[in-house]
PDB file of N, CA, C and O in Angstrom:
ATOM      1  N   MET A  30       0.847  -1.232  -0.016  1.00 49.00           N
ATOM      2  CA  MET A  30       0.016   0.001  -0.043  1.00 49.00           C
ATOM      3  C   MET A  30       0.850   1.054  -0.075  1.00 49.00           C
ATOM      4  O   MET A  30       2.002   1.298   0.533  1.00 49.00           O
ATOM      5  N   GLN A  31       0.498   2.251  -0.526  1.00 65.00           N
ATOM      6  CA  GLN A  31       1.133   3.444  -0.652  1.00 65.00           C
ATOM      7  C   GLN A  31       1.122   4.352   0.677  1.00 65.00           C
ATOM      8  O   GLN A  31       1.832   5.233   1.000  1.00 65.00           O
ATOM      9  N   ASN A  32      -0.158   4.252   1.394  1.00 81.00           N
ATOM     10  CA  ASN A  32      -0.212   5.129   2.616  1.00 81.00           C
ATOM     11  C   ASN A  32      -0.096   4.037   3.675  1.00 81.00           C
ATOM     12  O   ASN A  32      -1.101   3.383   4.063  1.00 81.00           O
ATOM     13  N   ALA A  33       0.734   4.098   4.452  1.00 78.00           N
ATOM     14  CA  ALA A  33       1.280   3.295   5.532  1.00 78.00           C
ATOM     15  C   ALA A  33       0.161   3.409   6.682  1.00 78.00           C
ATOM     16  O   ALA A  33      -0.369   2.702   7.561  1.00 78.00           O
ATOM     17  N   GLY A  34      -0.222   4.773   6.925  1.00 79.00           N
ATOM     18  CA  GLY A  34      -1.420   4.949   7.867  1.00 79.00           C
ATOM     19  C   GLY A  34      -2.649   4.465   7.331  1.00 79.00           C
ATOM     20  O   GLY A  34      -3.336   3.723   8.497  1.00 79.00           O
ATOM     21  N   LEU A  35      -3.042   4.197   6.291  1.00 86.00           N
ATOM     22  CA  LEU A  35      -4.221   3.671   6.058  1.00 86.00           C
ATOM     23  C   LEU A  35      -4.190   2.111   6.064  1.00 86.00           C
ATOM     24  O   LEU A  35      -5.059   1.528   6.539  1.00 86.00           O
ATOM     25  N   ALA A  36      -3.018   1.498   5.716  1.00 85.00           N
ATOM     26  CA  ALA A  36      -2.575   0.163   6.103  1.00 85.00           C
ATOM     27  C   ALA A  36      -2.992  -0.206   7.613  1.00 85.00           C
ATOM     28  O   ALA A  36      -3.221  -1.149   7.784  1.00 85.00           O
ATOM     29  N   ALA A  37      -2.225   0.601   8.308  1.00 84.00           N
ATOM     30  CA  ALA A  37      -2.492   0.272   9.948  1.00 84.00           C
ATOM     31  C   ALA A  37      -3.741   0.504  10.371  1.00 84.00           C
ATOM     32  O   ALA A  37      -4.395  -0.307  11.068  1.00 84.00           O
ATOM     33  N   SER A  38      -4.404   1.428   9.655  1.00 86.00           N
ATOM     34  CA  SER A  38      -5.944   1.734  10.133  1.00 86.00           C
ATOM     35  C   SER A  38      -6.924   0.498   9.646  1.00 86.00           C
ATOM     36  O   SER A  38      -7.756  -0.027  10.468  1.00 86.00           O
ATOM     37  N   LEU A  39      -6.672   0.216   8.286  1.00 90.00           N
ATOM     38  CA  LEU A  39      -7.364  -1.085   7.965  1.00 90.00           C
ATOM     39  C   LEU A  39      -7.096  -2.292   8.530  1.00 90.00           C
ATOM     40  O   LEU A  39      -8.192  -3.012   8.889  1.00 90.00           O
ATOM     41  N   ALA A  40      -5.877  -2.521   9.015  1.00 90.00           N
ATOM     42  CA  ALA A  40      -5.497  -3.587   9.769  1.00 90.00           C
ATOM     43  C   ALA A  40      -6.079  -3.657  11.113  1.00 90.00           C
ATOM     44  O   ALA A  40      -6.527  -4.619  11.357  1.00 90.00           O
ATOM     45  N   ALA A  41      -6.133  -2.506  11.848  1.00 89.00           N
ATOM     46  CA  ALA A  41      -6.665  -2.411  13.143  1.00 89.00           C
ATOM     47  C   ALA A  41      -8.347  -2.625  13.051  1.00 89.00           C
ATOM     48  O   ALA A  41      -8.851  -3.186  13.951  1.00 89.00           O
ATOM     49  N   THR A  42      -8.981  -2.147  11.920  1.00 93.00           N
ATOM     50  CA  THR A  42     -10.435  -2.322  11.791  1.00 93.00           C
ATOM     51  C   THR A  42     -10.868  -3.768  11.089  1.00 93.00           C
ATOM     52  O   THR A  42     -12.019  -4.291  11.681  1.00 93.00           O
ATOM     53  N   ARG A  43      -9.964  -4.366  10.309  1.00 93.00           N
ATOM     54  CA  ARG A  43     -10.440  -5.460   9.698  1.00 93.00           C
ATOM     55  C   ARG A  43      -9.942  -6.832  10.484  1.00 93.00           C
ATOM     56  O   ARG A  43     -10.504  -7.840  10.245  1.00 93.00           O
ATOM     57  N   PHE A  44      -8.915  -6.663  10.943  1.00 92.00           N
ATOM     58  CA  PHE A  44      -8.213  -7.770  11.693  1.00 92.00           C
ATOM     59  C   PHE A  44      -8.070  -7.575  13.278  1.00 92.00           C
ATOM     60  O   PHE A  44      -6.988  -7.566  13.693  1.00 92.00           O
ATOM     61  N   VAL A  45      -9.254  -7.270  13.915  1.00 90.00           N
ATOM     62  CA  VAL A  45      -9.253  -6.977  15.158  1.00 90.00           C
ATOM     63  C   VAL A  45      -8.793  -8.304  16.014  1.00 90.00           C
ATOM     64  O   VAL A  45      -8.122  -7.745  17.062  1.00 90.00           O
ATOM     65  N   GLN A  46      -8.867  -9.314  15.469  1.00 93.00           N
ATOM     66  CA  GLN A  46      -8.546 -10.537  16.377  1.00 93.00           C
ATOM     67  C   GLN A  46      -7.049 -10.846  16.112  1.00 93.00           C
ATOM     68  O   GLN A  46      -6.375 -11.440  17.174  1.00 93.00           O
ATOM     69  N   TYR A  47      -6.474  -9.956  15.346  1.00 92.00           N
ATOM     70  CA  TYR A  47      -4.727 -10.022  15.138  1.00 92.00           C
ATOM     71  C   TYR A  47      -4.463  -8.637  15.322  1.00 92.00           C
ATOM     72  O   TYR A  47      -4.027  -7.915  14.428  1.00 92.00           O
ATOM     73  N   PRO A  48      -3.937  -8.339  16.607  1.00 88.00           N
ATOM     74  CA  PRO A  48      -3.534  -6.792  16.818  1.00 88.00           C
ATOM     75  C   PRO A  48      -2.268  -6.456  16.198  1.00 88.00           C
ATOM     76  O   PRO A  48      -1.716  -5.528  16.006  1.00 88.00           O
ATOM     77  N   LEU A  49      -1.326  -7.588  16.056  1.00 92.00           N
ATOM     78  CA  LEU A  49      -0.107  -7.575  15.501  1.00 92.00           C
ATOM     79  C   LEU A  49      -0.015  -7.249  13.889  1.00 92.00           C
ATOM     80  O   LEU A  49       0.786  -6.953  13.247  1.00 92.00           O
ATOM     81  N   ALA A  50      -1.199  -7.189  13.256  1.00 91.00           N
ATOM     82  CA  ALA A  50      -1.490  -6.994  11.917  1.00 91.00           C
ATOM     83  C   ALA A  50      -1.092  -5.345  11.598  1.00 91.00           C
ATOM     84  O   ALA A  50      -0.646  -5.165  10.511  1.00 91.00           O
ATOM     85  N   THR A  51      -1.007  -4.823  12.632  1.00 89.00           N
ATOM     86  CA  THR A  51      -0.672  -3.259  12.443  1.00 89.00           C
ATOM     87  C   THR A  51       0.563  -2.962  12.415  1.00 89.00           C
ATOM     88  O   THR A  51       0.924  -1.856  11.740  1.00 89.00           O
ATOM     89  N   ILE A  52       1.269  -3.720  12.838  1.00 91.00           N
ATOM     90  CA  ILE A  52       3.066  -3.529  12.853  1.00 91.00           C
ATOM     91  C   ILE A  52       3.493  -3.411  11.410  1.00 91.00           C
ATOM     92  O   ILE A  52       4.470  -2.309  11.376  1.00 91.00           O
ATOM     93  N   PRO A  53       3.232  -4.102  10.760  1.00 88.00           N
ATOM     94  CA  PRO A  53       3.984  -3.655   9.318  1.00 88.00           C
ATOM     95  C   PRO A  53       3.865  -2.384   8.855  1.00 88.00           C
ATOM     96  O   PRO A  53       4.653  -1.804   8.249  1.00 88.00           O
ATOM     97  N   GLY A  54       2.444  -2.056   8.732  1.00 85.00           N
ATOM     98  CA  GLY A  54       2.245  -0.367   8.388  1.00 85.00           C
ATOM     99  C   GLY A  54       2.793   0.693   9.163  1.00 85.00           C
ATOM    100  O   GLY A  54       3.361   1.531   8.716  1.00 85.00           O
ATOM    101  N   VAL A  55       2.999   0.323  10.359  1.00 85.00           N
ATOM    102  CA  VAL A  55       3.704   1.276  11.343  1.00 85.00           C
ATOM    103  C   VAL A  55       5.056   1.342  11.150  1.00 85.00           C
ATOM    104  O   VAL A  55       5.638   2.281  11.053  1.00 85.00           O
ATOM    105  N   VAL A  56       5.706  -0.022  11.241  1.00 89.00           N
ATOM    106  CA  VAL A  56       7.293   0.115  10.907  1.00 89.00           C
ATOM    107  C   VAL A  56       7.225   0.691   9.331  1.00 89.00           C
ATOM    108  O   VAL A  56       8.256   1.403   9.412  1.00 89.00           O
ATOM    109  N   PHE A  57       6.573   0.441   8.414  1.00 87.00           N
ATOM    110  CA  PHE A  57       6.931   1.071   7.192  1.00 87.00           C
ATOM    111  C   PHE A  57       6.975   2.583   7.236  1.00 87.00           C
ATOM    112  O   PHE A  57       7.570   3.205   6.592  1.00 87.00           O
ATOM    113  N   SER A  58       5.861   3.164   7.952  1.00 84.00           N
ATOM    114  CA  SER A  58       5.750   4.306   8.079  1.00 84.00           C
ATOM    115  C   SER A  58       6.804   5.124   8.801  1.00 84.00           C
ATOM    116  O   SER A  58       7.510   6.203   8.296  1.00 84.00           O
ATOM    117  N   VAL A  59       7.367   4.586   9.783  1.00 87.00           N
ATOM    118  CA  VAL A  59       8.296   5.296  10.519  1.00 87.00           C
ATOM    119  C   VAL A  59       9.593   5.117   9.576  1.00 87.00           C
ATOM    120  O   VAL A  59      10.492   6.146   9.481  1.00 87.00           O
ATOM    121  N   ARG A  60       9.785   3.986   9.021  1.00 89.00           N
ATOM    122  CA  ARG A  60      11.284   3.772   8.217  1.00 89.00           C
ATOM    123  C   ARG A  60      11.236   4.864   6.985  1.00 89.00           C
ATOM    124  O   ARG A  60      12.280   5.308   6.605  1.00 89.00           O
ATOM    125  N   HIS A  61       9.824   4.839   6.381  1.00 86.00           N
ATOM    126  CA  HIS A  61       9.843   5.713   5.294  1.00 86.00           C
ATOM    127  C   HIS A  61      10.160   7.242   5.655  1.00 86.00           C
ATOM    128  O   HIS A  61      10.628   7.985   4.814  1.00 86.00           O
ATOM    129  N   ASN A  62       9.515   7.480   6.881  1.00 87.00           N
ATOM    130  CA  ASN A  62       9.797   8.922   7.206  1.00 87.00           C
ATOM    131  C   ASN A  62      11.302   9.403   7.405  1.00 87.00           C
ATOM    132  O   ASN A  62      11.712  10.384   7.027  1.00 87.00           O
ATOM    133  N   ILE A  63      11.759   8.467   8.097  1.00 92.00           N
ATOM    134  CA  ILE A  63      13.254   8.558   8.385  1.00 92.00           C
ATOM    135  C   ILE A  63      14.254   8.603   7.268  1.00 92.00           C
ATOM    136  O   ILE A  63      14.983   9.383   6.998  1.00 92.00           O
ATOM    137  N   SER A  64      13.779   7.475   6.443  1.00 92.00           N
ATOM    138  CA  SER A  64      14.729   7.400   5.063  1.00 92.00           C
ATOM    139  C   SER A  64      14.391   8.648   4.263  1.00 92.00           C
ATOM    140  O   SER A  64      15.433   9.153   3.408  1.00 92.00           O
ATOM    141  N   GLY A  65      13.121   9.123   4.173  1.00 91.00           N
ATOM    142  CA  GLY A  65      13.005  10.191   3.100  1.00 91.00           C
ATOM    143  C   GLY A  65      13.742  11.342   3.623  1.00 91.00           C
ATOM    144  O   GLY A  65      14.093  12.282   2.805  1.00 91.00           O
ATOM    145  N   THR A  66      13.631  11.653   5.053  1.00 94.00           N
ATOM    146  CA  THR A  66      14.452  12.894   5.551  1.00 94.00           C
ATOM    147  C   THR A  66      15.861  12.889   5.295  1.00 94.00           C
ATOM    148  O   THR A  66      16.551  13.800   4.877  1.00 94.00           O
ATOM    149  N   VAL A  67      16.482  11.636   5.537  1.00 96.00           N
ATOM    150  CA  VAL A  67      17.860  11.405   5.206  1.00 96.00           C
ATOM    151  C   VAL A  67      18.252  11.714   3.674  1.00 96.00           C
ATOM    152  O   VAL A  67      19.201  12.627   3.559  1.00 96.00           O
ATOM    153  N   LEU A  68      17.433  11.095   3.021  1.00 95.00           N
ATOM    154  CA  LEU A  68      17.675  11.258   1.463  1.00 95.00           C
ATOM    155  C   LEU A  68      17.481  12.859   1.050  1.00 95.00           C
ATOM    156  O   LEU A  68      18.274  13.216   0.203  1.00 95.00           O
ATOM    157  N   ALA A  69      16.534  13.445   1.845  1.00 94.00           N
ATOM    158  CA  ALA A  69      16.259  14.918   1.423  1.00 94.00           C
ATOM    159  C   ALA A  69      17.599  15.560   1.706  1.00 94.00           C
ATOM    160  O   ALA A  69      18.049  16.529   1.041  1.00 94.00           O
ATOM    161  N   ASN A  70      18.262  15.420   2.868  1.00 94.00           N
ATOM    162  CA  ASN A  70      19.191  16.103   3.395  1.00 94.00           C
ATOM    163  C   ASN A  70      20.441  15.786   2.308  1.00 94.00           C
ATOM    164  O   ASN A  70      21.413  16.677   2.121  1.00 94.00           O
ATOM    165  N   ILE A  71      20.617  14.762   2.029  1.00 94.00           N
ATOM    166  CA  ILE A  71      21.736  14.198   1.018  1.00 94.00           C
ATOM    167  C   ILE A  71      21.481  15.081  -0.170  1.00 94.00           C
ATOM    168  O   ILE A  71      22.610  15.622  -0.704  1.00 94.00           O
ATOM    169  N   PHE A  72      20.375  15.061  -0.668  1.00 93.00           N
ATOM    170  CA  PHE A  72      20.264  15.851  -1.898  1.00 93.00           C
ATOM    171  C   PHE A  72      20.437  17.308  -1.560  1.00 93.00           C
ATOM    172  O   PHE A  72      21.034  17.934  -2.704  1.00 93.00           O
ATOM    173  N   ALA A  73      20.024  17.816  -0.561  1.00 91.00           N
ATOM    174  CA  ALA A  73      20.465  19.171  -0.292  1.00 91.00           C
ATOM    175  C   ALA A  73      21.807  19.454  -0.272  1.00 91.00           C
ATOM    176  O   ALA A  73      22.127  20.429  -0.843  1.00 91.00           O
ATOM    177  N   GLN A  74      22.530  18.629   0.405  1.00 90.00           N
ATOM    178  CA  GLN A  74      24.066  18.815   0.553  1.00 90.00           C
ATOM    179  C   GLN A  74      24.748  18.682  -0.818  1.00 90.00           C
ATOM    180  O   GLN A  74      25.657  19.448  -1.178  1.00 90.00           O
ATOM    181  N   THR A  75      24.237  17.730  -1.409  1.00 89.00           N
ATOM    182  CA  THR A  75      25.132  17.633  -2.942  1.00 89.00           C
ATOM    183  C   THR A  75      24.747  18.739  -3.819  1.00 89.00           C
ATOM    184  O   THR A  75      25.609  19.113  -4.629  1.00 89.00           O
ATOM    185  N   ALA A  76      23.481  19.185  -3.772  1.00 82.00           N
ATOM    186  CA  ALA A  76      22.966  20.245  -4.671  1.00 82.00           C
ATOM    187  C   ALA A  76      23.696  21.391  -4.345  1.00 82.00           C
ATOM    188  O   ALA A  76      24.060  22.187  -5.061  1.00 82.00           O
ATOM    189  N   GLY A  77      24.112  21.897  -2.881  1.00 74.00           N
ATOM    190  CA  GLY A  77      24.798  22.817  -2.469  1.00 74.00           C
ATOM    191  C   GLY A  77      26.311  22.908  -3.077  1.00 74.00           C
ATOM    192  O   GLY A  77      26.825  23.865  -3.437  1.00 74.00           O
ATOM    193  N   ARG A  78      26.770  21.705  -3.096  1.00 75.00           N
ATOM    194  CA  ARG A  78      28.097  21.654  -3.500  1.00 75.00           C
ATOM    195  C   ARG A  78      28.280  21.808  -5.034  1.00 75.00           C
ATOM    196  O   ARG A  78      29.392  22.371  -5.380  1.00 75.00           O
ATOM    197  N   LYS A  79      27.539  21.436  -5.955  1.00 70.00           N
ATOM    198  CA  LYS A  79      27.403  21.692  -7.135  1.00 70.00           C
ATOM    199  C   LYS A  79      27.154  23.148  -7.660  1.00 70.00           C
ATOM    200  O   LYS A  79      27.769  23.589  -8.468  1.00 70.00           O
ATOM    201  N   ARG A  80      26.735  23.920  -6.806  1.00 63.00           N
ATOM    202  CA  ARG A  80      26.132  25.385  -7.038  1.00 63.00           C
ATOM    203  C   ARG A  80      27.421  26.171  -6.617  1.00 63.00           C
ATOM    204  O   ARG A  80      27.764  27.150  -7.092  1.00 63.00           O
ATOM    205  N   GLY A  81      28.335  25.753  -5.549  1.00 54.00           N
ATOM    206  CA  GLY A  81      29.094  26.517  -4.835  1.00 54.00           C
ATOM    207  C   GLY A  81      30.474  26.297  -5.317  1.00 54.00           C
ATOM    208  O   GLY A  81      31.331  27.024  -5.606  1.00 54.00           O
TER     209      GLY A  81
END
């Protein structure tokens, strides 16, 4: 799924008997936010080197 929040929400509502079903969506969301921030910082640093 493209939206990890939606995945976690659907897992929580559709798989009530399996509370651990929400974990993949939550883990992906956290990993995606961290890796996106790191990658954006790398791109910003390399763009600054090319201009300067």
